[in-house]
């Protein structure tokens, strides 16, 4: 393809960036998709990798494999070190890209609200490496409990605190309870995994705040039935390698998982535009950067208001924005200059809690329990990228359902913290 | 169980240690199985994890899950720091074990023949972490090639050197050639993965020296048909991050994989017994340590001579020794003091080279090509631990066979060397 074709640079191969890339498949342009990982990640199932239910490759697919037939795309595994809006230039670690159109979709990471020193003792869950680190830590905790003679110290290895009552926190806590009560039952000789305490801490008044209050209450009841203790209205004020402090009370726990806060990708700060408190870029109603119609920001990095409410940071919203960005750029390249405001269609919300327990809301429809769980299962298998992954995930889940086993219970890599413990 | 039962300590949960543990299932004894990993590894398929064909959990199963119904076993994930033969005591990082019987089966690691400084630039393949590191390095090399403008430097990222022409080296080289020629075809826009050079270097006169010379020749031909260059009779004299030196000739290659040497586990040195050149413990004909009938050494750590030839360091030999050790200890505990020499039954040898290419010998039967490959496939699926793993591996291979895709092409973790490169 000659160099005179317009160059569209897309930063981030998540739901937003990948959808935008695919929406531009038939556009005569050179597209460069940059991601610091080589894969697209099916983030809604990341907690399953963290809790040893799925292997990492089951929820990830190489970007260049997904896009191999789209000949107008070059995929680069690299990191962005700078964005220069005036000369329309993106600096990567290894090269410089001059763009005509820029789509920024680098998402969000977990945040510790000014307590970055908690990160080492309370890992968050955003990437595959995060998930593998959490898996290692959780599985190692049970191993350490088996090796500890002192009852108080043993119990500290069997106490798990999950901070944050959103979807990720609920999923992690519910699955940890299942692992302790069912998966590991009968496998230890000295420790009793079933005596593990799983504490879910939420600073707000209810879990799953994005859902209807009635569903929040049902989710909490389902969590408690699984054996999770839910503590609401209290914020964690300290985290160290021996536990957490919560409302003045000290809780001994060697394993603390962080699911409480997200902050937008630091790339937002390179865009010379107003940011909200979470670091998201306030965009125009067509997702373009104020004063820069050639730059579109989308997904978790974009702060979009609609009907007085923020568009939520969920996968369907990112995909819709990616679709919109692709259409907008294609239209502009065809000379179409009409206004194209983005409209978010709420496709409903789903959260799983554990085996046969979930909540779902679609418009006015509210589901919970077994039925919601089947809807959750079907939706997640359906949307999982790649035929093979769907098959393997279904197989893993079918086996896990009948046997209560979790096949990915493999400790790999090293964790300095638990190695010392 | 009361503490008066004899205590059998087994070090290492590989083929030897696990088989010994299982052979003692009905013996009234307390068994403690110690491994520094939480899983038993199906080592013969490790190269598939390294080359992105299988996910790590597909070839590994938690030891305590395998042994959960064997109530006389306690599994500990820990490392051995010392063995005291006189007081019959094993020191672990976290506790001390007093034993009546000790079975040492900690295997072997790769060795650099006095060039330990090569390890950073030429990773070997013994553990899951090794396999994941090699996967990361191989996949990242192709990514770097795509980002490199300079033709010579690009080619250096597309040059792969595999050192060692044994089974592991042959498997790695054959699979690398397939990845470059088929899996990645059409996925890159600037680099041409098909121009990759895969060089297999063997210091001896032929590949697969453990096989019949006619099969070695056939294996070499099959490798060359896959696109591998085979260089025999030349030893590598230098390895650094830019390539290798081979017979005075310099070869630029950013990726060097080490499959040339093994050295027995350092635990052999704690046993106060004669070691052979590779650090293996010379044992009595019943696998016991000279002067210590209560200590048995087996698997890759044991140097066993039979009919003037060494018993090979392969999985079937380790399993047979494990079976023997279990039987011997059980007999002794029943008061049976008869001599019980170990006899190795050669069950044949198999090595795969690539898609539909393998060699096999069973007694006087020699197979190569497609037929040997089917035998290899069946044997490996059959012996893979755990029903679920077998199913998933079969599924992965069926999909890979038809699509030439490799599903585990996910780069996780960090490699300082390639990050710098």
mmCIF file of C-alpha atoms in Angstrom, chain A residues 4 116 123 143 156 158 160 194 259 300 321 356 366 379 409:
data_model
loop_
_atom_site.group_PDB
_atom_site.id
_atom_site.type_symbol
_atom_site.label_atom_id
_atom_site.label_comp_id
_atom_site.label_asym_id
_atom_site.label_seq_id
_atom_site.Cartn_x
_atom_site.Cartn_y
_atom_site.Cartn_z
ATOM 1 C CA UNK A 4 -0.186 8.388 0.648
ATOM 2 C CA UNK A 116 0.732 3.210 46.311
ATOM 3 C CA UNK A 123 -2.237 -6.844 44.363
ATOM 4 C CA UNK A 143 0.563 -24.253 51.265
ATOM 5 C CA UNK A 156 -3.503 -15.641 59.226
ATOM 6 C CA UNK A 158 -6.209 -18.810 55.906
ATOM 7 C CA UNK A 160 -8.318 -13.567 52.927
ATOM 8 C CA UNK A 194 -12.654 -24.974 55.150
ATOM 9 C CA UNK A 259 -10.502 -4.588 43.781
ATOM 10 C CA UNK A 300 -12.152 3.308 30.269
ATOM 11 C CA UNK A 321 -17.184 3.449 21.500
ATOM 12 C CA UNK A 356 -24.934 -21.193 40.292
ATOM 13 C CA UNK A 366 -34.033 -8.383 37.212
ATOM 14 C CA UNK A 379 -23.030 -14.520 27.563
ATOM 15 C CA UNK A 409 -3.946 -24.750 40.248
#
